[in-house]
Short mmCIF file of C-alpha atoms and ligand atoms in Angstrom, two decimals:
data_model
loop_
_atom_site.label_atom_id
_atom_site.label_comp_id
_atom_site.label_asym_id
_atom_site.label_seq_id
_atom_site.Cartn_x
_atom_site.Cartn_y
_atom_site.Cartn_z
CA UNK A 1 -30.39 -0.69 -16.28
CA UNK A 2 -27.29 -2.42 -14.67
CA UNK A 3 -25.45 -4.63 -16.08
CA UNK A 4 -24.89 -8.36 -15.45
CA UNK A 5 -21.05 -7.99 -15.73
CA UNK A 6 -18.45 -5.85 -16.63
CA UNK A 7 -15.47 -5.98 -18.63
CA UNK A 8 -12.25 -5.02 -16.62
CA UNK A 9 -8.44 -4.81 -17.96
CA UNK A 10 -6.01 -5.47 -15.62
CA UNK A 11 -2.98 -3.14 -16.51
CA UNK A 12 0.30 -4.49 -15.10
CA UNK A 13 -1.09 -8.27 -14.86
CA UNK A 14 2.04 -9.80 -14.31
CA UNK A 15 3.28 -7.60 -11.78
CA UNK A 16 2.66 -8.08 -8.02
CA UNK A 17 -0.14 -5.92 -7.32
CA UNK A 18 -1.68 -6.72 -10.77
CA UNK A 19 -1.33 -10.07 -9.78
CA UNK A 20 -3.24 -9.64 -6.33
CA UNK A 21 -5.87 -7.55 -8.62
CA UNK A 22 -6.90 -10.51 -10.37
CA UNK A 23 -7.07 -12.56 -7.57
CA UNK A 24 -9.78 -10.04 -5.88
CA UNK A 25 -11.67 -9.62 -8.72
CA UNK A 26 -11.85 -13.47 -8.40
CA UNK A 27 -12.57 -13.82 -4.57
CA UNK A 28 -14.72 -11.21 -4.09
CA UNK A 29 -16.98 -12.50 -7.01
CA UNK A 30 -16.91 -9.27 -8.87
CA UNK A 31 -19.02 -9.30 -12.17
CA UNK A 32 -16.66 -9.83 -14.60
CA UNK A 33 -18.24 -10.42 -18.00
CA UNK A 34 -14.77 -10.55 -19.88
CA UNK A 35 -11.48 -9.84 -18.54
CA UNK A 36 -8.30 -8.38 -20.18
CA UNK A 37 -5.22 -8.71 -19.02
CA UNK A 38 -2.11 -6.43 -19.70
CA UNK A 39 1.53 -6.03 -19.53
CA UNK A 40 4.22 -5.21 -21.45
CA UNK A 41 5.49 -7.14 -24.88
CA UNK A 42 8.03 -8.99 -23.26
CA UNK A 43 4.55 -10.63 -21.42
CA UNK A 44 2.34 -11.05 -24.49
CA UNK A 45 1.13 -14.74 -25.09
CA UNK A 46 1.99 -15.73 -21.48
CA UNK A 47 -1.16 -17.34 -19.81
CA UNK A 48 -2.59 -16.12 -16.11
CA UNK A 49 -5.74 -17.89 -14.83
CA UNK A 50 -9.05 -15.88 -14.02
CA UNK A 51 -11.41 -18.36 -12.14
CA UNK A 52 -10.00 -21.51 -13.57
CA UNK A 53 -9.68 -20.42 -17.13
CA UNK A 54 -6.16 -19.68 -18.49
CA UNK A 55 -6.39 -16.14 -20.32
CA UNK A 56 -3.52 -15.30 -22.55
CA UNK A 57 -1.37 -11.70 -21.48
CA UNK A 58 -1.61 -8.88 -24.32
CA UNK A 59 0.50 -6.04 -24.74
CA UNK A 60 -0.78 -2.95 -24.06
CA UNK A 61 -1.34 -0.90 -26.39
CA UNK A 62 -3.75 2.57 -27.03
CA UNK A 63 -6.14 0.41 -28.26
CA UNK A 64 -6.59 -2.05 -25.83
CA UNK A 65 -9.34 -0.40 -23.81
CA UNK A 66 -12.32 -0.49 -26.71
CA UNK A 67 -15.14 -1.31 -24.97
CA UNK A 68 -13.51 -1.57 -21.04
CA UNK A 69 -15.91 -0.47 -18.57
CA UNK A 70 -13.19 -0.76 -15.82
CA UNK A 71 -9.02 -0.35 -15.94
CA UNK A 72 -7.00 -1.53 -13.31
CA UNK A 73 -3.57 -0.13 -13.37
CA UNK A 74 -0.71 -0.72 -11.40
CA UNK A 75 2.08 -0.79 -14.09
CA UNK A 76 3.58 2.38 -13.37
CA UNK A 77 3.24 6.36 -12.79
CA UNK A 78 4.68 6.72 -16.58
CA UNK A 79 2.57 3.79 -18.45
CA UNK A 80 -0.96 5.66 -16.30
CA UNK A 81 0.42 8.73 -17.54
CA UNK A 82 0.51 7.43 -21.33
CA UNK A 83 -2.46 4.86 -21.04
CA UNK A 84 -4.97 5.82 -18.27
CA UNK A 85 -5.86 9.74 -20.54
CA UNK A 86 -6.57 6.84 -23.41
CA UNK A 87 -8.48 4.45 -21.69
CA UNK A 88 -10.49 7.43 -19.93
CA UNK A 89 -11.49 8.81 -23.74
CA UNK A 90 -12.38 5.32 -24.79
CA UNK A 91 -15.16 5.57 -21.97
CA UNK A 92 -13.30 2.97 -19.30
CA UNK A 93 -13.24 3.80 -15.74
CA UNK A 94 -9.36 4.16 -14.48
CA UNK A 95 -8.78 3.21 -11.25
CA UNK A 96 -4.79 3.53 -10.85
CA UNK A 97 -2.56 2.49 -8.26
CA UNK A 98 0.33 4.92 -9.36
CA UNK A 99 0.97 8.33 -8.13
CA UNK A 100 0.57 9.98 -11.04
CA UNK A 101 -2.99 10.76 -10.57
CA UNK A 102 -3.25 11.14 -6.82
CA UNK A 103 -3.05 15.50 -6.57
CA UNK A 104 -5.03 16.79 -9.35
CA UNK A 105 -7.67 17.73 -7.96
CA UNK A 106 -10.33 16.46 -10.92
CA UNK A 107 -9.48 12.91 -9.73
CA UNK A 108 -10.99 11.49 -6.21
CA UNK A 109 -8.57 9.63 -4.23
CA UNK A 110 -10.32 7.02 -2.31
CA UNK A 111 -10.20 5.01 0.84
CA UNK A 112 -13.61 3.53 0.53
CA UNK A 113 -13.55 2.91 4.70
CA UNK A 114 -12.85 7.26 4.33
CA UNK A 115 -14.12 8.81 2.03
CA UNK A 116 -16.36 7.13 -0.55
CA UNK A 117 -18.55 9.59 -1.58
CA UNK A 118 -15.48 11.48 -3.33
CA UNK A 119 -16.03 8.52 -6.03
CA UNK A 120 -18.91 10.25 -7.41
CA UNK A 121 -16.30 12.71 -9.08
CA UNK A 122 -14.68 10.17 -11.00
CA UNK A 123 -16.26 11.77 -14.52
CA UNK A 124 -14.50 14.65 -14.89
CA UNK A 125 -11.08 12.80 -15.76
CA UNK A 126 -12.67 9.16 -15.74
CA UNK A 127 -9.78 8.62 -13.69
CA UNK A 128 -9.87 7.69 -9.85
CA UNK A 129 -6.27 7.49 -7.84
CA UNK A 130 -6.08 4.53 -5.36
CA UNK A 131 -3.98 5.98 -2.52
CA UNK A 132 -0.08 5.71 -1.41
CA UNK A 133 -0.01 1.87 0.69
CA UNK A 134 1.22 3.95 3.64
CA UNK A 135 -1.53 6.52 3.23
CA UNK A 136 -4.34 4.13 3.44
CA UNK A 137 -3.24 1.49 5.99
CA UNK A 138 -2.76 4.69 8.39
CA UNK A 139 -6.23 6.67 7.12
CA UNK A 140 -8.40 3.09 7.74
CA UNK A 141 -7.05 3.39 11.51
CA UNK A 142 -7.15 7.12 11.97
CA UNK A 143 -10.28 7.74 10.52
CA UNK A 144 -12.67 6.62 13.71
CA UNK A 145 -10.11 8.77 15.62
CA UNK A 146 -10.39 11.37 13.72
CA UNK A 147 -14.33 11.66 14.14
CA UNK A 148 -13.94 11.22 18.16
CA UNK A 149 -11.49 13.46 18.66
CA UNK A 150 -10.35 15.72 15.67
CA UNK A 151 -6.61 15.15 15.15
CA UNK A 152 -4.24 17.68 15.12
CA UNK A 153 -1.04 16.12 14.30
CA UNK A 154 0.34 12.91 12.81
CA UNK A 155 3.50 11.93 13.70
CA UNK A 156 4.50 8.83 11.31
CA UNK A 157 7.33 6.32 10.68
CA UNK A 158 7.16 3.30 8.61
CA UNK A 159 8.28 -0.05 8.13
CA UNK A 160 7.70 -0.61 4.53
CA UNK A 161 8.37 -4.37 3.00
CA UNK A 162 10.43 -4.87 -0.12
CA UNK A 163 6.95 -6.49 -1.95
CA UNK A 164 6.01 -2.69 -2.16
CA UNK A 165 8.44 -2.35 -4.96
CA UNK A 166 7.96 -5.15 -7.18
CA UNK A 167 8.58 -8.34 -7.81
CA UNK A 168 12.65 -7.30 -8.31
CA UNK A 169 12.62 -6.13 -5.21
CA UNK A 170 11.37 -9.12 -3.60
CA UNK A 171 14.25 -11.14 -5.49
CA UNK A 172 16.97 -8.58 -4.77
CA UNK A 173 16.22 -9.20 -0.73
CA UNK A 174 16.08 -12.63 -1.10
CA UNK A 175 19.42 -13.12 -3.07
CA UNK A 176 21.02 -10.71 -0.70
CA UNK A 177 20.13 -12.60 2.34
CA UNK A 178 20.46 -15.88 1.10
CA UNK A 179 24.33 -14.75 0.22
CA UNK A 180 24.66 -12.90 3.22
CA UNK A 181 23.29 -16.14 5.53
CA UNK A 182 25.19 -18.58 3.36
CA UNK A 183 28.49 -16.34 3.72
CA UNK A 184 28.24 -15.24 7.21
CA UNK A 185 29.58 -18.72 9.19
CA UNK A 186 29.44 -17.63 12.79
CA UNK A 187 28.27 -19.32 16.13
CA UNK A 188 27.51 -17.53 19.38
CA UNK A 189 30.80 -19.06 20.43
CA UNK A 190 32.72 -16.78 18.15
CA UNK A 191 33.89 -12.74 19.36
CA UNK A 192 31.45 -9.95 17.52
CA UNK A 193 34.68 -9.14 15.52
CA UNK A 194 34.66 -12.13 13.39
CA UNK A 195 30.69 -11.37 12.96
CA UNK A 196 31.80 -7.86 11.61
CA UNK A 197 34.71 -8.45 9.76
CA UNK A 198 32.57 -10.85 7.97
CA UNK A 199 29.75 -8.17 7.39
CA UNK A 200 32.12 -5.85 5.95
CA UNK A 201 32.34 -7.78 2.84
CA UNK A 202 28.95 -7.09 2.48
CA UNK A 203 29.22 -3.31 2.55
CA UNK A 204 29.13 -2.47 -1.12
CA UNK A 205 26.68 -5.43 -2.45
CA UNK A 206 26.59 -5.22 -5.99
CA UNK A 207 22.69 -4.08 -5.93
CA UNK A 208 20.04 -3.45 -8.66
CA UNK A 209 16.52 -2.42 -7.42
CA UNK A 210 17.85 0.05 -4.25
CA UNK A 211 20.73 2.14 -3.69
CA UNK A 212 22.28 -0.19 -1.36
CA UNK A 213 21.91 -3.60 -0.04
CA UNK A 214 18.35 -4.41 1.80
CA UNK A 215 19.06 -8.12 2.93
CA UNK A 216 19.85 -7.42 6.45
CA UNK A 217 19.39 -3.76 5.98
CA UNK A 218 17.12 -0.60 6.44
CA UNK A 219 16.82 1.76 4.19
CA UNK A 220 15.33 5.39 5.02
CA UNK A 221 14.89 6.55 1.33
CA UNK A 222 11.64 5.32 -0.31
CA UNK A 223 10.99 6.96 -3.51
CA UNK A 224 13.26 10.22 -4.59
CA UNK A 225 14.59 12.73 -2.68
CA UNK A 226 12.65 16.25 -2.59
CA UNK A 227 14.59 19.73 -2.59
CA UNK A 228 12.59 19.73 0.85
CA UNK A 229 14.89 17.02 2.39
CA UNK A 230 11.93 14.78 2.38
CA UNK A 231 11.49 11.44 0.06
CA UNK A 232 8.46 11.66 -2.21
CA UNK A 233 6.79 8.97 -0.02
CA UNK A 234 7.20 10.93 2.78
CA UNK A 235 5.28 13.67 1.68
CA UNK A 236 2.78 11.15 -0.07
CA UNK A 237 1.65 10.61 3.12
CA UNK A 238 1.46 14.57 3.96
CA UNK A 239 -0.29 15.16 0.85
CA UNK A 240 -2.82 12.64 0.21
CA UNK A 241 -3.61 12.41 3.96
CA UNK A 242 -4.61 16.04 3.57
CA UNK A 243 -6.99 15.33 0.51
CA UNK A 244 -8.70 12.03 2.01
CA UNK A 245 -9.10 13.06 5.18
CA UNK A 246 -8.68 16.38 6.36
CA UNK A 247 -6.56 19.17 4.88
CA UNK A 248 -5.98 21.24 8.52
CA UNK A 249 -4.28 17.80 9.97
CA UNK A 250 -0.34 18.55 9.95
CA UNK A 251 1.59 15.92 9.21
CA UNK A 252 5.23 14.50 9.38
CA UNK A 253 6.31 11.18 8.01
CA UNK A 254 9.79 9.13 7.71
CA UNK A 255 9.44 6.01 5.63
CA UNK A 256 12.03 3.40 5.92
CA UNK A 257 12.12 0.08 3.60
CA UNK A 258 12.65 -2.87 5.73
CA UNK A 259 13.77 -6.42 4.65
CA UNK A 260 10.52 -7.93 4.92
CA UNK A 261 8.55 -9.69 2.42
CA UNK A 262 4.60 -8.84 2.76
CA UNK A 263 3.25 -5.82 4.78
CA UNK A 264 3.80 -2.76 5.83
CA UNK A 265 4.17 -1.60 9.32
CA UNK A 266 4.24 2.16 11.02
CA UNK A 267 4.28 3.72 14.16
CA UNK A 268 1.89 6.47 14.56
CA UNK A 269 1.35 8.88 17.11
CA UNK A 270 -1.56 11.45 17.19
CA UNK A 271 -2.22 14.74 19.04
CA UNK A 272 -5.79 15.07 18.90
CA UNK A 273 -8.82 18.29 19.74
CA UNK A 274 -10.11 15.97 22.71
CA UNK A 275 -8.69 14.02 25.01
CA UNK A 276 -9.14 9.63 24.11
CA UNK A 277 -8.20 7.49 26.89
CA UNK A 278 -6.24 4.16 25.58
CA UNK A 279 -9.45 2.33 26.39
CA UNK A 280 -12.16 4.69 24.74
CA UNK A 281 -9.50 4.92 21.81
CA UNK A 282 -9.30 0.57 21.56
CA UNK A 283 -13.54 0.75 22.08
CA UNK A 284 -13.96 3.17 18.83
CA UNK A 285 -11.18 0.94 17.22
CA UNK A 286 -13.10 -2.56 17.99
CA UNK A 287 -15.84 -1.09 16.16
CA UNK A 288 -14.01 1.01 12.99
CA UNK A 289 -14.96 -0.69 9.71
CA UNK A 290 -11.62 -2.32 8.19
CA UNK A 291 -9.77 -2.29 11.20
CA UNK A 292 -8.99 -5.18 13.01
CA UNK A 293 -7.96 -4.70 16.81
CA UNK A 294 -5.05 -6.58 17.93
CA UNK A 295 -4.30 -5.51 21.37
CA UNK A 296 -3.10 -7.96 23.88
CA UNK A 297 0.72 -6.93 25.58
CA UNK A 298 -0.05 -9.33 28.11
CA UNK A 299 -0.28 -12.20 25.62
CA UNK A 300 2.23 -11.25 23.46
CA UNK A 301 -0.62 -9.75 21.14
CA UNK A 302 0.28 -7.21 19.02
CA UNK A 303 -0.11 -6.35 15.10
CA UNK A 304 2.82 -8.14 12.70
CA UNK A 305 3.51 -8.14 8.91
CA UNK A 306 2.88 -12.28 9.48
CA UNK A 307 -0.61 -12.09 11.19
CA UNK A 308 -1.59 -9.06 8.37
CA UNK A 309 -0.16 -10.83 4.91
CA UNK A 310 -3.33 -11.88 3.12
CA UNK A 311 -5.71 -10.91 5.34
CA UNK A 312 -7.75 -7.75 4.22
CA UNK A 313 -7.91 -5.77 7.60
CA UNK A 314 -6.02 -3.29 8.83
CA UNK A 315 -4.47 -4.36 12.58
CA UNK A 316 -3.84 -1.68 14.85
CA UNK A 317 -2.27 -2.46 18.35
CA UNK A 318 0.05 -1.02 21.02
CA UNK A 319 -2.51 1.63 21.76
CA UNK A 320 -0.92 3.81 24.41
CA UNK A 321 -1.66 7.42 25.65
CA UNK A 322 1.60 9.72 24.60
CA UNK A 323 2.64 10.64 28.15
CA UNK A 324 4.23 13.49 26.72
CA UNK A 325 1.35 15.81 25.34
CA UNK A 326 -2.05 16.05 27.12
CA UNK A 327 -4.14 14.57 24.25
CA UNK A 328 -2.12 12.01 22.01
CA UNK A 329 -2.15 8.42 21.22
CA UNK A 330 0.63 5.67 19.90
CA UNK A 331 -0.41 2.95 17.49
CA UNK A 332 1.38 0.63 15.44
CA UNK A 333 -0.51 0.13 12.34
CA UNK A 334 0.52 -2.99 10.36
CA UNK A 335 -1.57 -4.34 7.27
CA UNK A 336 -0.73 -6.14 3.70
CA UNK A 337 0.91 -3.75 1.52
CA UNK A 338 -0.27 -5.36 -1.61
CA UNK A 339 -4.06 -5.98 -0.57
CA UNK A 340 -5.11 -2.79 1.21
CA UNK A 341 -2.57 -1.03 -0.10
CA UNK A 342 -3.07 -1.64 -3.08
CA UNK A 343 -4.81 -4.63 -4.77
CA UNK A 344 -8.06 -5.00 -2.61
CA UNK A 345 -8.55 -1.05 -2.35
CA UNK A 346 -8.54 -0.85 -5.97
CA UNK A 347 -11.02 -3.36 -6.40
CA UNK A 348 -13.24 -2.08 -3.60
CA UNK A 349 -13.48 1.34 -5.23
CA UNK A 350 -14.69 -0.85 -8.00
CA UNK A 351 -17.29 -2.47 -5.99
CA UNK A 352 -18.67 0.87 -5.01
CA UNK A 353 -18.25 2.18 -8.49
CA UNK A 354 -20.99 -0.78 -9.83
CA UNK A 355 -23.10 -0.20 -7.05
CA UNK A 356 -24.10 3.35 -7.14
CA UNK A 357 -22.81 5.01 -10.73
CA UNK A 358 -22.60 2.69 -13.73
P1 LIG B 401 5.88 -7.23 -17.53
O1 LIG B 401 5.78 -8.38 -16.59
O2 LIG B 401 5.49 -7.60 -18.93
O3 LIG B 401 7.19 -6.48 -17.45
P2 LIG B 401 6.09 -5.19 -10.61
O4 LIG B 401 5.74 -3.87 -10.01
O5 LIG B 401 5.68 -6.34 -9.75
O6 LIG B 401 7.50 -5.28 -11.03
O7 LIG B 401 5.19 -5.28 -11.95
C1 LIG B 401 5.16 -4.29 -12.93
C2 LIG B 401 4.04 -4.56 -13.92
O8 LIG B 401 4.02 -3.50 -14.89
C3 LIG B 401 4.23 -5.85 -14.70
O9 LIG B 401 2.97 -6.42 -14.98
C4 LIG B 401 4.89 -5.35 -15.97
O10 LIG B 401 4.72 -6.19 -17.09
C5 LIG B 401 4.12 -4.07 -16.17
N1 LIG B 401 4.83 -3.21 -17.12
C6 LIG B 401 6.10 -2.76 -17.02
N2 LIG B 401 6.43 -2.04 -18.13
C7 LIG B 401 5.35 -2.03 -18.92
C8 LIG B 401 5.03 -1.47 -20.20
N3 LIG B 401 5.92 -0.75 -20.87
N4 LIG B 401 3.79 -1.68 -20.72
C9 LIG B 401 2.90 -2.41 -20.03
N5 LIG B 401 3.12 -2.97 -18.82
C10 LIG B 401 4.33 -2.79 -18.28
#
């Protein structure tokens, strides 16, 4: 028999994605019987509201999962590691948001718009991986393309916002630029040099949350740095891309953090089996489930982190033929980092999880 409602921890409440979780749970009416909400000590005792009630914030701990039917977790690849193997013995259902999870290949990593049926092999960890942000803005778009026209080759470069990295991050930008702005006292009426000399200062910004300043900056180093040359994020994308959707697609990503607050964007090009026109491409992509088609040049009409923040689609524009290859397409792929990427994913996996296994 189902159940009426379920009771789901939220693992990393306070944190920006965990944040966003409870907020889907809440909008999407999921059937929450009781919810628990976790952090760290420093948290514990602070009150977050679920549907108009204020719940208090525990510290989690190995026993906070008696009796979960669903964990949430998005505080970290080292607390999943730790907490997730516990929760997953105490019988609850472990849908992460970390990377810790994503490759081994008893978990299911999910794009519910890709491939949903790999949920039903949650049980043999208990565990199910919720996908890099990258890897799942660019799998929503690529997936109808995919089944048109087999793709060969991805060709990838991102624009990744600072929201992606926390709630420190978000602050660091904002501090940086406000200083920066505030600082920087220049008219159009004054030479470039004065505009330089007074960006200099700013070279070596004492900084916190990157390796160098991000207000007014980009950065292309998202995660660590691989003995391959490659950041981890980079071949996130190369990986997981090859377990979602289709492990013969080669793949080649450069992620760069932006200054922007909400939303990722990327440029992607394709080589693909079959030829797509621009128009048959923009038909399938009217049509793709999650994908919102925003694809207007002549009206200025194109995908941007401030038309995508909030909004649960994935916008896909600029759709070009590559005039360089016989069969290849451009996009540029821009959606909310913290909602598909993360937050509303999570929660959608969840969805399917109550309708078709527990
Ligand atoms: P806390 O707010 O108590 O530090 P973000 O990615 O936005 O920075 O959020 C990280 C989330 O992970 C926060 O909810 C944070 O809780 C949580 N977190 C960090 N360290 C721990 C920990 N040791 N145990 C549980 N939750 C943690």
């Amino acid at each position: 028999m189902k159940k009426e409602g379920y009771k789901v921890a939220v693992v990393g409440a306070t944190g920006a994605v965990g944040n966003m979780m409870i907020k889907v749970l809440e909008r999407r009416l999921f059937p929450v019987s009781e919810i628990v909400l976790l952090a760290s000590g420093r948290s514990s005792g602070r009150k977050m509201k679920f549907k108009g009630v204020d719940y208090p914030v525990q510290e989690l701990t190995e026993n906070s999962f008696e009796g979960v039917d669903i964990g949430l977790f998005s505080a970290g690849g080292g607390i999943s590691a730790k907490f997730a193997p516990c929760a997953a013995q105490a019988g609850c259902i472990v849908v992460d948001n970390t990377a810790h999870f994503r490759m081994d290949p008893e978990v299911p990593l999910v794009v519910p718009e890709v491939n949903p049926d790999d949920i039903a092999q949650y049980p043999k960890k208990n565990i199910i991986a919720n996908p890099n942000c990258s890897t799942i803005q660019m799998l929503v778009a690529l997936k109808p393309i995919h089944d048109a026209a087999r793709i060969k080759r991805i060709v990838v470069s991102t624009y990744q916002s600072v929201s992606g990295t926390g709630k420190d991050a978000i602050e660091e930008m904002l501090n940086q630029s406000r200083e920066i702005a505030q600082a920087t006292q220049w008219s159009k009426d004054d030479g470039l040099d004065s505009l330089w000399e007074s960006l200099r200062n700013f070279k070596t910004m004492k900084t916190s949350v990157y390796p160098h300043r991000i207000g007014y900056e980009c950065l292309p180093h998202i995660d660590v740095f691989l003995e391959n040359g490659y950041t981890k994020e980079e071949m996130k994308m190369v990986w997981e891309t090859g377990k979602i959707l289709d492990p013969t697609i080669k793949v080649t990503a450069t992620t760069v953090r932006v200054p922007t607050f909400f939303g990722h964007s990327e440029s992607v090009n394709v080589e693909t089996e079959k030829k797509l026109t621009a128009q048959q491409a923009r038909e399938i992509l009217s049509k793709a489930p999650g994908v919102k088609l925003w694809d207007d040049p002549g009206k200025n009409r194109y995908p941007l982190t401030a038309l995508a923040a909030g909004e649960d689609f994935t916008m896909v524009g600029r759709v070009r033929e590559d005039t360089s290859i016989e069969n290849g397409l451009n996009l540029w792929v821009v959606s909310d980092n913290i909602l598909k990427g993360a937050a509303l994913n999570a929660v959608q996996i969840a969805e399917i999880l109550i309708q078709k296994y527990i």
